[in-house]
CSV table of C-alpha atoms and ligand atoms in Angstrom, one decimal:
chain,number,residue,atom,x,y,z
A,1,MET,CA,117.9,80.9,-8.7
A,2,ASP,CA,114.9,80.4,-6.4
A,3,LEU,CA,112.4,83.2,-7.2
A,4,ILE,CA,108.8,83.6,-6.2
A,5,ASP,CA,108.1,84.8,-9.8
A,6,PRO,CA,110.6,82.9,-12.0
A,7,ASP,CA,109.4,84.9,-15.0
A,8,LEU,CA,111.5,87.8,-13.8
A,9,LEU,CA,114.7,86.0,-14.5
A,10,ARG,CA,115.2,86.9,-18.2
A,11,ASP,CA,117.9,85.7,-20.6
A,12,ARG,CA,116.9,87.8,-23.6
A,13,CYS,CA,116.9,91.5,-24.3
A,14,LEU,CA,113.8,93.7,-24.8
A,15,ILE,CA,113.6,95.5,-28.2
A,16,ASP,CA,110.4,96.9,-29.4
A,17,GLY,CA,108.4,94.7,-27.0
A,18,ILE,CA,110.0,91.5,-28.2
A,19,TRP,CA,112.4,89.4,-26.1
A,20,THR,CA,115.3,88.7,-28.4
A,21,GLY,CA,119.0,87.6,-28.7
A,22,GLU,CA,120.8,84.3,-27.9
A,23,PRO,CA,122.0,84.0,-24.3
A,24,LYS,CA,125.8,83.9,-24.5
A,25,LEU,CA,127.3,86.3,-22.0
A,26,ALA,CA,127.8,84.7,-18.6
A,27,VAL,CA,126.6,86.5,-15.5
A,28,THR,CA,128.6,85.5,-12.4
A,29,ASP,CA,127.8,85.5,-8.7
A,30,PRO,CA,130.8,87.4,-7.2
A,31,ALA,CA,130.3,85.6,-3.8
A,32,SER,CA,130.8,82.1,-5.2
A,33,GLY,CA,132.2,82.6,-8.7
A,34,GLU,CA,129.3,80.5,-10.0
A,35,ILE,CA,127.7,81.3,-13.4
A,36,ILE,CA,124.1,82.1,-12.6
A,37,ALA,CA,122.7,83.0,-16.1
A,38,HIS,CA,123.6,84.0,-19.6
A,39,VAL,CA,122.3,87.1,-21.5
A,40,PRO,CA,122.6,88.1,-25.1
A,41,GLN,CA,125.9,89.6,-26.5
A,42,LEU,CA,124.4,92.3,-28.7
A,43,GLY,CA,126.3,94.8,-30.8
A,44,ALA,CA,125.8,97.8,-33.0
A,45,ALA,CA,123.2,96.3,-35.4
A,46,GLU,CA,120.8,95.3,-32.5
A,47,THR,CA,121.4,98.6,-30.8
A,48,ARG,CA,120.4,100.4,-34.1
A,49,GLU,CA,117.1,98.3,-34.0
A,50,ALA,CA,116.5,99.3,-30.4
A,51,ILE,CA,117.0,103.0,-31.3
A,52,ALA,CA,114.7,102.7,-34.3
A,53,ALA,CA,112.0,101.1,-32.0
A,54,ALA,CA,112.4,103.9,-29.5
A,55,GLU,CA,112.0,106.4,-32.4
A,56,ARG,CA,108.8,104.7,-33.7
A,57,ALA,CA,107.4,104.6,-30.1
A,58,LEU,CA,108.1,108.3,-29.5
A,59,PRO,CA,105.2,110.1,-31.2
A,60,ALA,CA,102.5,108.2,-29.4
A,61,TRP,CA,104.2,108.3,-26.0
A,62,ARG,CA,105.0,112.0,-26.3
A,63,ALA,CA,101.4,112.7,-27.3
A,64,ARG,CA,99.9,111.1,-24.2
A,65,THR,CA,98.9,113.5,-21.5
A,66,ALA,CA,101.3,113.8,-18.6
A,67,LYS,CA,98.6,112.2,-16.4
A,68,GLU,CA,98.5,109.2,-18.7
A,69,ARG,CA,102.2,108.8,-18.6
A,70,ALA,CA,102.1,109.2,-14.9
A,71,THR,CA,99.6,106.4,-14.5
A,72,ALA,CA,101.7,104.0,-16.5
A,73,LEU,CA,104.8,104.9,-14.4
A,74,ARG,CA,102.7,104.5,-11.2
A,75,ARG,CA,101.8,101.0,-12.3
A,76,TRP,CA,105.5,100.3,-12.9
A,77,PHE,CA,106.3,101.5,-9.4
A,78,ASP,CA,103.6,99.2,-7.9
A,79,ALA,CA,105.0,96.3,-9.9
A,80,ILE,CA,108.5,96.9,-8.7
A,81,VAL,CA,107.4,97.1,-5.1
A,82,VAL,CA,105.4,93.9,-5.3
A,83,ALA,CA,108.5,92.2,-6.8
A,84,THR,CA,110.9,93.5,-4.1
A,85,GLU,CA,112.0,90.1,-2.8
A,86,ASP,CA,112.8,88.7,-6.3
A,87,LEU,CA,114.6,91.9,-7.5
A,88,ALA,CA,116.6,91.9,-4.3
A,89,MET,CA,117.6,88.3,-4.7
A,90,ILE,CA,118.6,88.8,-8.4
A,91,MET,CA,120.6,91.8,-7.4
A,92,THR,CA,122.4,90.2,-4.5
A,93,ARG,CA,123.3,87.2,-6.7
A,94,GLU,CA,124.8,89.2,-9.6
A,95,GLN,CA,126.2,92.1,-7.7
A,96,GLY,CA,127.1,90.8,-4.2
A,97,LYS,CA,125.5,93.3,-1.9
A,98,PRO,CA,123.8,92.0,1.3
A,99,LEU,CA,120.1,91.2,0.8
A,100,ALA,CA,119.1,94.0,3.3
A,101,GLU,CA,121.0,96.5,1.1
A,102,ALA,CA,119.5,95.1,-2.0
A,103,ARG,CA,116.0,95.4,-0.6
A,104,GLY,CA,116.9,99.0,0.3
A,105,GLU,CA,118.0,99.6,-3.3
A,106,VAL,CA,114.8,98.2,-4.7
A,107,ALA,CA,112.8,100.7,-2.5
A,108,TYR,CA,115.2,103.5,-3.6
A,109,ALA,CA,114.9,102.5,-7.2
A,110,ALA,CA,111.1,102.3,-7.0
A,111,ALA,CA,111.0,105.7,-5.3
A,112,TYR,CA,112.4,107.4,-8.4
A,113,VAL,CA,109.6,105.9,-10.5
A,114,GLU,CA,107.0,107.1,-8.0
A,115,TRP,CA,108.6,110.5,-7.8
A,116,PHE,CA,108.8,111.0,-11.6
A,117,ALA,CA,105.3,109.7,-12.1
A,118,GLU,CA,104.3,112.7,-9.9
A,119,GLU,CA,106.7,115.2,-11.5
A,120,ALA,CA,105.4,114.2,-15.0
A,121,LYS,CA,102.4,116.5,-14.2
A,122,ARG,CA,104.5,119.5,-13.2
A,123,VAL,CA,106.6,120.2,-16.3
A,124,TYR,CA,105.5,123.9,-16.3
A,125,GLY,CA,106.2,126.6,-18.9
A,126,GLU,CA,106.6,130.3,-18.3
A,127,ILE,CA,105.1,133.6,-19.6
A,128,ILE,CA,107.6,136.4,-19.8
A,129,PRO,CA,106.6,140.1,-19.7
A,130,SER,CA,107.1,141.1,-23.3
A,131,HIS,CA,109.6,143.7,-24.6
A,132,ARG,CA,106.9,144.8,-27.2
A,133,ALA,CA,103.3,146.0,-26.7
A,134,ASP,CA,102.0,143.9,-29.5
A,135,SER,CA,103.5,140.5,-28.5
A,136,ARG,CA,103.4,137.9,-25.8
A,137,LEU,CA,106.4,135.7,-24.9
A,138,LEU,CA,105.9,132.1,-23.8
A,139,VAL,CA,108.2,129.2,-22.9
A,140,ILE,CA,107.1,125.6,-23.2
A,141,ARG,CA,109.0,122.5,-22.3
A,142,GLN,CA,109.0,119.5,-24.7
A,143,PRO,CA,110.6,116.0,-24.4
A,144,VAL,CA,114.1,115.7,-25.8
A,145,GLY,CA,113.2,112.7,-27.8
A,146,VAL,CA,115.0,109.3,-28.0
A,147,CYS,CA,117.4,109.0,-25.0
A,148,ALA,CA,120.1,106.5,-24.1
A,149,ALA,CA,121.3,105.4,-20.7
A,150,ILE,CA,124.5,103.6,-19.9
A,151,THR,CA,124.6,102.4,-16.3
A,152,PRO,CA,127.1,100.8,-13.9
A,153,TRP,CA,127.0,97.6,-11.8
A,154,ASN,CA,127.1,99.1,-8.3
A,155,PHE,CA,123.4,100.1,-8.2
A,156,PRO,CA,121.9,97.8,-10.8
A,157,ALA,CA,118.3,99.0,-10.3
A,158,ALA,CA,118.4,102.6,-9.1
A,159,MET,CA,120.8,103.9,-11.7
A,160,ILE,CA,118.3,102.7,-14.3
A,161,THR,CA,115.1,104.0,-12.8
A,162,ARG,CA,116.5,107.5,-12.0
A,163,LYS,CA,117.2,107.9,-15.7
A,164,ALA,CA,114.4,105.9,-17.3
A,165,ALA,CA,111.6,107.1,-15.1
A,166,ALA,CA,112.6,110.8,-15.6
A,167,ALA,CA,112.9,110.2,-19.4
A,168,LEU,CA,109.5,108.5,-19.7
A,169,ALA,CA,107.8,111.0,-17.4
A,170,ALA,CA,109.0,113.8,-19.7
A,171,GLY,CA,107.7,112.1,-22.8
A,172,CYS,CA,111.0,110.6,-24.0
A,173,THR,CA,111.6,107.0,-25.0
A,174,MET,CA,114.8,105.2,-24.1
A,175,VAL,CA,117.4,102.5,-24.8
A,176,VAL,CA,119.2,101.2,-21.7
A,177,LYS,CA,122.6,99.5,-21.7
A,178,PRO,CA,123.2,98.0,-18.3
A,179,ALA,CA,126.6,97.0,-17.0
A,180,SER,CA,127.6,93.5,-18.2
A,181,GLN,CA,128.2,92.4,-14.6
A,182,THR,CA,124.5,93.2,-13.6
A,183,PRO,CA,122.2,92.8,-16.6
A,184,LEU,CA,119.6,90.6,-14.8
A,185,THR,CA,118.2,93.3,-12.6
A,186,ALA,CA,117.8,95.6,-15.7
A,187,LEU,CA,116.0,92.9,-17.6
A,188,ALA,CA,113.7,92.1,-14.7
A,189,LEU,CA,112.8,95.9,-14.4
A,190,ALA,CA,112.1,95.9,-18.2
A,191,ARG,CA,109.8,92.9,-17.7
A,192,LEU,CA,107.9,94.7,-14.9
A,193,ALA,CA,107.6,97.8,-17.1
A,194,GLU,CA,106.1,95.7,-19.9
A,195,ARG,CA,103.6,94.2,-17.5
A,196,ALA,CA,102.8,97.6,-16.2
A,197,GLY,CA,101.6,98.5,-19.7
A,198,ILE,CA,104.5,100.7,-20.8
A,199,PRO,CA,104.2,100.3,-24.6
A,200,ALA,CA,106.6,98.4,-26.9
A,201,GLY,CA,109.6,100.5,-27.8
A,202,VAL,CA,109.2,103.0,-25.0
A,203,ILE,CA,111.9,101.3,-23.0
A,204,ASN,CA,114.4,98.9,-24.6
A,205,VAL,CA,117.2,97.1,-22.9
A,206,VAL,CA,120.3,95.8,-24.8
A,207,THR,CA,123.1,93.8,-23.2
A,208,GLY,CA,126.5,93.0,-24.6
A,209,SER,CA,129.6,94.7,-25.9
A,210,ALA,CA,130.0,98.1,-24.2
A,211,ARG,CA,132.2,99.4,-26.9
A,212,GLU,CA,129.8,98.4,-29.8
A,213,ILE,CA,126.6,99.4,-28.0
A,214,GLY,CA,128.1,102.6,-26.6
A,215,GLY,CA,129.6,103.4,-30.1
A,216,GLU,CA,126.1,103.1,-31.7
A,217,LEU,CA,124.3,105.0,-28.9
A,218,THR,CA,126.7,107.9,-29.2
A,219,ALA,CA,127.1,108.0,-33.0
A,220,ASN,CA,123.4,107.5,-34.0
A,221,PRO,CA,121.8,110.9,-34.8
A,222,VAL,CA,118.4,109.7,-33.6
A,223,VAL,CA,119.6,109.6,-30.0
A,224,ARG,CA,119.2,113.2,-28.7
A,225,LYS,CA,120.5,112.6,-25.2
A,226,LEU,CA,122.8,110.2,-23.4
A,227,SER,CA,122.8,109.8,-19.6
A,228,PHE,CA,125.8,108.0,-18.3
A,229,THR,CA,126.8,106.8,-14.8
A,230,GLY,CA,130.2,105.3,-14.5
A,231,SER,CA,133.9,106.1,-14.5
A,232,THR,CA,135.3,109.6,-15.4
A,233,GLU,CA,137.5,107.9,-18.0
A,234,ILE,CA,134.6,106.3,-19.9
A,235,GLY,CA,132.5,109.4,-19.4
A,236,LYS,CA,135.1,111.5,-21.2
A,237,LEU,CA,135.3,108.9,-24.0
A,238,LEU,CA,131.5,109.0,-24.5
A,239,MET,CA,131.4,112.8,-24.4
A,240,GLY,CA,134.0,112.8,-27.2
A,241,GLN,CA,132.0,110.3,-29.2
A,242,SER,CA,128.8,112.3,-28.7
A,243,ALA,CA,130.4,115.5,-30.0
A,244,ALA,CA,129.8,114.7,-33.7
A,245,THR,CA,126.0,114.7,-33.2
A,246,LEU,CA,126.1,117.2,-30.4
A,247,LYS,CA,123.9,115.2,-28.0
A,248,LYS,CA,122.7,116.5,-24.7
A,249,LEU,CA,124.6,114.8,-21.9
A,250,SER,CA,124.2,113.9,-18.3
A,251,MET,CA,127.4,112.6,-16.7
A,252,GLU,CA,127.5,111.1,-13.3
A,253,LEU,CA,131.1,110.1,-12.9
A,254,GLY,CA,133.7,109.2,-10.3
A,255,GLY,CA,134.2,110.9,-7.0
A,256,ASN,CA,136.8,111.3,-4.3
A,257,ALA,CA,134.6,112.2,-1.3
A,258,PRO,CA,136.2,114.0,1.6
A,259,PHE,CA,134.6,113.4,5.1
A,260,ILE,CA,135.8,116.0,7.6
A,261,VAL,CA,135.6,115.5,11.3
A,262,PHE,CA,136.1,118.8,13.2
A,263,ASP,CA,137.1,119.0,16.9
A,264,ASP,CA,133.6,120.1,17.8
A,265,ALA,CA,131.9,117.1,16.1
A,266,ASP,CA,129.7,114.6,17.9
A,267,LEU,CA,132.2,111.8,17.6
A,268,ASP,CA,129.8,108.9,17.9
A,269,ALA,CA,127.6,110.3,15.2
A,270,ALA,CA,130.7,110.9,13.0
A,271,VAL,CA,131.8,107.3,13.4
A,272,GLU,CA,128.3,106.1,12.5
A,273,GLY,CA,128.2,108.3,9.5
A,274,ALA,CA,131.7,107.2,8.4
A,275,ILE,CA,130.7,103.6,8.7
A,276,THR,CA,127.5,104.1,6.6
A,277,SER,CA,129.2,106.2,4.0
A,278,LYS,CA,132.4,104.3,3.7
A,279,TYR,CA,131.3,100.6,3.9
A,280,ARG,CA,128.0,100.7,2.2
A,281,ASN,CA,128.1,98.3,-0.8
A,282,THR,CA,131.6,97.3,0.5
A,283,GLY,CA,132.8,100.7,-0.4
A,284,GLN,CA,131.6,100.5,-4.0
A,285,THR,CA,129.4,103.6,-4.4
A,286,CYS,CA,130.4,106.8,-6.1
A,287,VAL,CA,129.4,108.8,-3.0
A,288,CYS,CA,131.5,106.6,-0.7
A,289,VAL,CA,133.9,108.5,1.5
A,290,ASN,CA,137.3,108.2,0.1
A,291,ARG,CA,139.3,110.4,2.4
A,292,ILE,CA,138.5,110.9,6.1
A,293,LEU,CA,140.1,114.2,7.3
A,294,VAL,CA,140.2,114.4,11.1
A,295,GLN,CA,141.2,117.4,13.2
A,296,ASP,CA,144.2,117.0,15.6
A,297,GLY,CA,142.3,117.2,18.8
A,298,VAL,CA,140.0,114.2,18.1
A,299,TYR,CA,142.2,112.2,15.7
A,300,ASP,CA,143.3,109.4,18.0
A,301,GLU,CA,139.9,109.0,19.6
A,302,PHE,CA,138.1,109.0,16.3
A,303,ALA,CA,140.5,106.3,14.9
A,304,ARG,CA,140.0,104.2,18.0
A,305,ARG,CA,136.2,104.4,17.9
A,306,LEU,CA,136.1,103.8,14.1
A,307,ALA,CA,138.2,100.6,14.5
A,308,VAL,CA,135.8,99.3,17.2
A,309,ALA,CA,132.8,100.0,14.9
A,310,VAL,CA,134.6,98.3,11.9
A,311,ALA,CA,135.2,95.2,13.9
A,312,ARG,CA,131.5,94.7,14.2
A,313,LEU,CA,131.0,94.5,10.4
A,314,GLN,CA,130.3,91.0,9.2
A,315,VAL,CA,131.8,89.8,5.9
A,316,GLY,CA,130.2,87.1,3.8
A,317,PRO,CA,127.9,86.2,0.9
A,318,GLY,CA,125.1,88.7,0.7
A,319,THR,CA,122.5,86.0,0.9
A,320,GLU,CA,123.5,85.0,4.4
A,321,PRO,CA,121.6,86.6,7.3
A,322,GLY,CA,123.5,89.2,9.3
A,323,VAL,CA,126.2,89.9,6.6
A,324,THR,CA,126.9,93.6,6.1
A,325,GLN,CA,129.9,93.3,3.8
A,326,GLY,CA,129.6,91.4,0.6
A,327,PRO,CA,132.4,90.5,-1.9
A,328,LEU,CA,134.0,93.0,-4.2
A,329,ILE,CA,132.6,92.9,-7.8
A,330,ASP,CA,135.7,91.3,-9.4
A,331,ASN,CA,139.4,90.6,-9.2
A,332,ALA,CA,140.3,94.0,-10.7
A,333,ALA,CA,138.5,95.7,-7.9
A,334,LEU,CA,140.4,93.5,-5.4
A,335,ALA,CA,143.7,94.3,-7.0
A,336,LYS,CA,143.0,98.0,-6.8
A,337,VAL,CA,142.2,97.8,-3.1
A,338,GLU,CA,145.5,95.9,-2.5
A,339,GLU,CA,147.5,98.3,-4.5
A,340,HIS,CA,146.1,101.3,-2.7
A,341,ILE,CA,146.9,99.7,0.7
A,342,ALA,CA,150.4,98.6,-0.3
A,343,ASP,CA,151.2,102.1,-1.6
A,344,ALA,CA,149.8,103.8,1.5
A,345,VAL,CA,151.8,101.5,3.9
A,346,GLN,CA,155.0,102.0,1.8
A,347,ASN,CA,154.5,105.7,2.2
A,348,GLY,CA,154.1,105.6,6.0
A,349,ALA,CA,150.4,104.7,6.7
A,350,GLU,CA,149.6,102.4,9.5
A,351,ILE,CA,147.0,99.6,9.3
A,352,VAL,CA,144.7,99.8,12.3
A,353,SER,CA,142.3,97.1,11.2
A,354,GLY,CA,142.0,94.7,8.3
A,355,GLY,CA,144.4,95.2,5.4
A,356,GLN,CA,144.2,91.7,4.0
A,357,ARG,CA,142.1,89.5,1.7
A,358,HIS,CA,139.5,87.9,3.8
A,359,SER,CA,139.8,84.2,4.8
A,360,LEU,CA,136.6,83.5,2.9
A,361,GLY,CA,138.7,83.8,-0.3
A,362,GLY,CA,137.4,84.9,-3.7
A,363,THR,CA,137.0,88.7,-3.8
A,364,PHE,CA,136.2,89.1,-0.1
A,365,PHE,CA,138.3,91.7,1.7
A,366,GLU,CA,138.7,92.7,5.3
A,367,PRO,CA,137.2,96.0,6.2
A,368,THR,CA,140.2,98.2,6.7
A,369,VAL,CA,141.2,101.3,8.6
A,370,LEU,CA,144.5,103.1,7.8
A,371,THR,CA,145.9,106.1,9.8
A,372,GLY,CA,148.6,108.5,8.9
A,373,CYS,CA,147.5,108.9,5.3
A,374,THR,CA,148.9,111.8,3.2
A,375,PRO,CA,147.9,113.6,0.0
A,376,GLU,CA,150.7,112.0,-2.0
A,377,MET,CA,149.3,108.5,-1.6
A,378,ALA,CA,147.4,106.9,-4.5
A,379,LEU,CA,144.3,106.5,-2.2
A,380,ALA,CA,144.2,110.2,-1.8
A,381,ARG,CA,144.1,110.9,-5.5
A,382,GLU,CA,142.0,108.1,-6.9
A,383,GLU,CA,138.7,106.5,-5.8
A,384,THR,CA,139.6,103.2,-4.0
A,385,PHE,CA,136.1,101.8,-4.5
A,386,GLY,CA,136.6,99.3,-1.7
A,387,PRO,CA,136.3,98.9,2.1
A,388,VAL,CA,139.3,101.0,3.1
A,389,ALA,CA,138.9,104.0,5.5
A,390,ALA,CA,141.9,106.3,5.0
A,391,LEU,CA,142.5,108.8,7.9
A,392,PHE,CA,144.3,112.1,7.2
A,393,ARG,CA,145.2,114.6,10.0
A,394,PHE,CA,144.6,118.4,9.8
A,395,ALA,CA,145.2,121.3,12.1
A,396,ASP,CA,142.5,124.0,11.2
A,397,GLU,CA,139.5,124.8,9.1
A,398,ALA,CA,141.5,126.4,6.3
A,399,GLU,CA,143.7,123.3,5.9
A,400,ALA,CA,140.6,121.0,6.0
A,401,ILE,CA,139.0,122.9,3.1
A,402,ARG,CA,142.3,123.0,1.1
A,403,LEU,CA,142.7,119.2,1.5
A,404,ALA,CA,139.1,118.5,0.8
A,405,ASN,CA,139.2,120.5,-2.5
A,406,ASP,CA,142.6,119.1,-3.6
A,407,THR,CA,141.1,116.8,-6.2
A,408,GLU,CA,139.8,117.0,-9.7
A,409,PHE,CA,136.6,115.4,-8.5
A,410,GLY,CA,133.5,117.1,-7.0
A,411,LEU,CA,130.7,114.6,-6.3
A,412,ALA,CA,129.8,114.2,-2.6
A,413,GLY,CA,131.5,115.6,0.5
A,414,TYR,CA,130.6,115.2,4.2
A,415,PHE,CA,131.5,117.0,7.4
A,416,TYR,CA,130.7,116.9,11.1
A,417,SER,CA,130.6,120.0,13.1
A,418,ARG,CA,128.1,121.6,15.6
A,419,ASP,CA,129.2,125.3,15.0
A,420,ILE,CA,126.6,127.0,12.8
A,421,GLY,CA,129.1,129.6,11.4
A,422,ARG,CA,131.5,126.8,10.5
A,423,ILE,CA,128.7,124.8,8.9
A,424,TRP,CA,127.9,127.6,6.5
A,425,ARG,CA,131.5,128.4,5.8
A,426,VAL,CA,132.6,124.9,5.0
A,427,ALA,CA,129.4,124.0,3.1
A,428,GLU,CA,129.9,126.9,0.8
A,429,ALA,CA,133.7,126.4,0.4
A,430,MET,CA,133.6,122.7,-0.5
A,431,GLU,CA,133.7,122.0,-4.2
A,432,CYS,CA,131.1,119.3,-4.4
A,433,GLY,CA,127.7,118.8,-6.0
A,434,MET,CA,126.3,117.3,-2.7
A,435,ILE,CA,127.2,117.8,0.9
A,436,GLY,CA,126.2,115.7,3.9
A,437,ILE,CA,126.4,117.8,7.1
A,438,ASN,CA,126.3,115.6,10.2
A,439,THR,CA,125.2,112.7,8.1
A,440,GLY,CA,126.8,110.0,5.9
A,441,LEU,CA,123.6,109.3,4.0
A,442,ILE,CA,122.4,111.8,1.4
A,443,SER,CA,120.8,110.0,-1.5
A,444,THR,CA,117.0,110.4,-1.9
A,445,GLU,CA,114.8,110.7,-5.0
A,446,VAL,CA,113.5,114.1,-3.8
A,447,ALA,CA,117.0,115.8,-3.9
A,448,PRO,CA,119.2,116.6,-6.9
A,449,PHE,CA,122.0,114.1,-7.3
A,450,GLY,CA,125.1,115.0,-9.3
A,451,GLY,CA,128.5,116.5,-9.3
A,452,ILE,CA,130.8,119.3,-10.4
A,453,LYS,CA,134.4,119.4,-11.8
A,454,GLU,CA,135.4,116.1,-13.3
A,455,SER,CA,132.6,114.3,-11.5
A,456,GLY,CA,130.3,115.4,-14.3
A,457,PHE,CA,127.2,117.5,-14.8
A,458,GLY,CA,123.4,117.1,-14.9
A,459,ARG,CA,121.2,116.3,-11.9
A,460,GLU,CA,119.1,113.2,-11.2
A,461,GLY,CA,116.1,113.1,-8.9
A,462,SER,CA,114.2,116.1,-7.6
A,463,ARG,CA,112.4,118.5,-10.0
A,464,HIS,CA,115.7,119.1,-11.7
A,465,GLY,CA,115.9,115.5,-12.8
A,466,ILE,CA,113.1,115.8,-15.2
A,467,GLU,CA,114.3,119.1,-16.6
A,468,ASP,CA,117.3,117.2,-18.0
A,469,TYR,CA,115.0,115.3,-20.3
A,470,SER,CA,113.1,118.4,-21.6
A,471,GLU,CA,114.0,121.1,-24.1
A,472,ILE,CA,113.0,124.7,-23.7
A,473,LYS,CA,111.1,126.2,-26.6
A,474,TYR,CA,110.4,130.0,-26.7
A,475,LEU,CA,107.3,131.2,-28.6
A,476,CYS,CA,107.2,134.9,-29.6
A,477,MET,CA,103.5,135.7,-30.5
A,478,ALA,CA,103.5,139.1,-32.2
A,479,GLY,CA,100.9,141.1,-34.2
A,480,LEU,CA,98.4,141.0,-31.3
B,1,LIG,P1,133.2,100.9,-13.7
B,1,LIG,O1,134.7,101.2,-13.6
B,1,LIG,O2,132.4,101.3,-12.5
B,1,LIG,O3,132.9,99.5,-14.2
B,1,LIG,P2,132.8,101.9,-16.3
B,1,LIG,O4,132.8,103.4,-16.7
B,1,LIG,O5,133.9,101.1,-16.9
B,1,LIG,O6,132.7,101.9,-14.8
B,1,LIG,O7,131.4,101.3,-16.7
B,1,LIG,C1,130.2,101.9,-16.6
B,1,LIG,C2,129.3,101.5,-17.7
B,1,LIG,O8,129.9,102.0,-18.9
B,1,LIG,C3,129.1,100.0,-17.9
B,1,LIG,O9,127.7,99.8,-18.4
B,1,LIG,C4,130.1,99.6,-19.0
B,1,LIG,O10,129.7,98.5,-19.7
B,1,LIG,C5,130.0,100.9,-19.8
B,1,LIG,N1,131.2,101.1,-20.7
B,1,LIG,C6,132.4,100.7,-20.5
B,1,LIG,N2,133.2,101.0,-21.5
B,1,LIG,C7,132.4,101.6,-22.4
B,1,LIG,C8,132.7,102.1,-23.8
B,1,LIG,N3,133.9,102.1,-24.3
B,1,LIG,N4,131.6,102.6,-24.4
B,1,LIG,C9,130.4,102.6,-23.8
B,1,LIG,N5,130.1,102.1,-22.6
B,1,LIG,C10,131.1,101.6,-21.9
């Protein structure tokens, strides 16, 4: 891989400030199928070492002033920004997203580090008016301790920084296990953290067997908190595994985002929002629209305009200029997209555009629009995680809300309307952790990201993101 700074391409893991492990596990470019690197295949024993390193590093890191931790994080932020082109290239090669999107993710990932560098200084306590004349009641916030992060492949940089920067800012140390599809971005970020002067053991990255590493991270009593982003299925498994040691948990799991277009919507804006939210990262984000619910009066026109906009999307390898749709991550992802389309068509949906594997081969798929979708179809119940826009028809507001909430998930939701009364009613009625109103783009480091229902709990970003890494301690000072 051609990088400006080849030192960022790492083939070892970082444990206690030492780059370690034999590169064994192949990392593949999903656009070409080519093996681009190997990383270590670590297991429980090495994970135990990483946890022990994080435990040793904790007292000194926790004892630093918030400003000192903030300064170190700020240097990490600067290093990430300087390395933008290389990080974007590494990410595009291992993950597949277009370079422009990869650059955008690097900026987004860096923004979390900058944000939490700032928030480190604002972990305030409280003084509570006492229930007794001779006492004073205080609340202080302290770091949770050693934390673990298990992260997915769809945002190889941002899913790490939104956890690690919050943890480090709060005074915690961390062990990160990135997804096996995208370990190179994680290792490059660790290298930049090291260069920024973040001490040995404060951040450790282990790659390898998800089951073994995850098993140790959840069973080891030294780990006080686990933050996981991934599927609901694995989230439930990790929550069960964490029960024995009663760890604090943050779970950012699957979604099934509804996107409602009311009759009074600005249709061009709604089409633009649907394109951004549906096709970003080739439909592989947990806040991607999964069900587009369109009111009777604008249904046909919305479908027509969406198909026109979809025809402008350009499929190809993420490294090629102008490409907006990269490949899917792997064959399993491709198979799921095909199954969802076949099931929908069998149950009466109509393909308005796409619907097939792309002529480029591999895991490329045509951006697809389906009309006539119904709640019984698989794509209405499960996250498709691919470039398939599924249109459902509804008659009135009550039906839209009922359809939107007819899922066990509750991560993101979106709707388009210009009626202020309806905007409040629908926003309050939708069972989601995050709602985009007249926009398809909601993610920012300054706002709380997270879900309800089986999409999980905990919030990342905003001032709430650092709270998840601190414990409340109440001090009752009596005898005054
Ligand atoms: P996805 O379907 O998006 O790949 P997963 O939930 O399977 O999501 O994976 C998200 C992260 O969880 C990845 O880092 C993966 O390696 C990890 N993971 C998968 N299975 C386990 C497991 N049994 N224990 C711990 N981590 C796991």
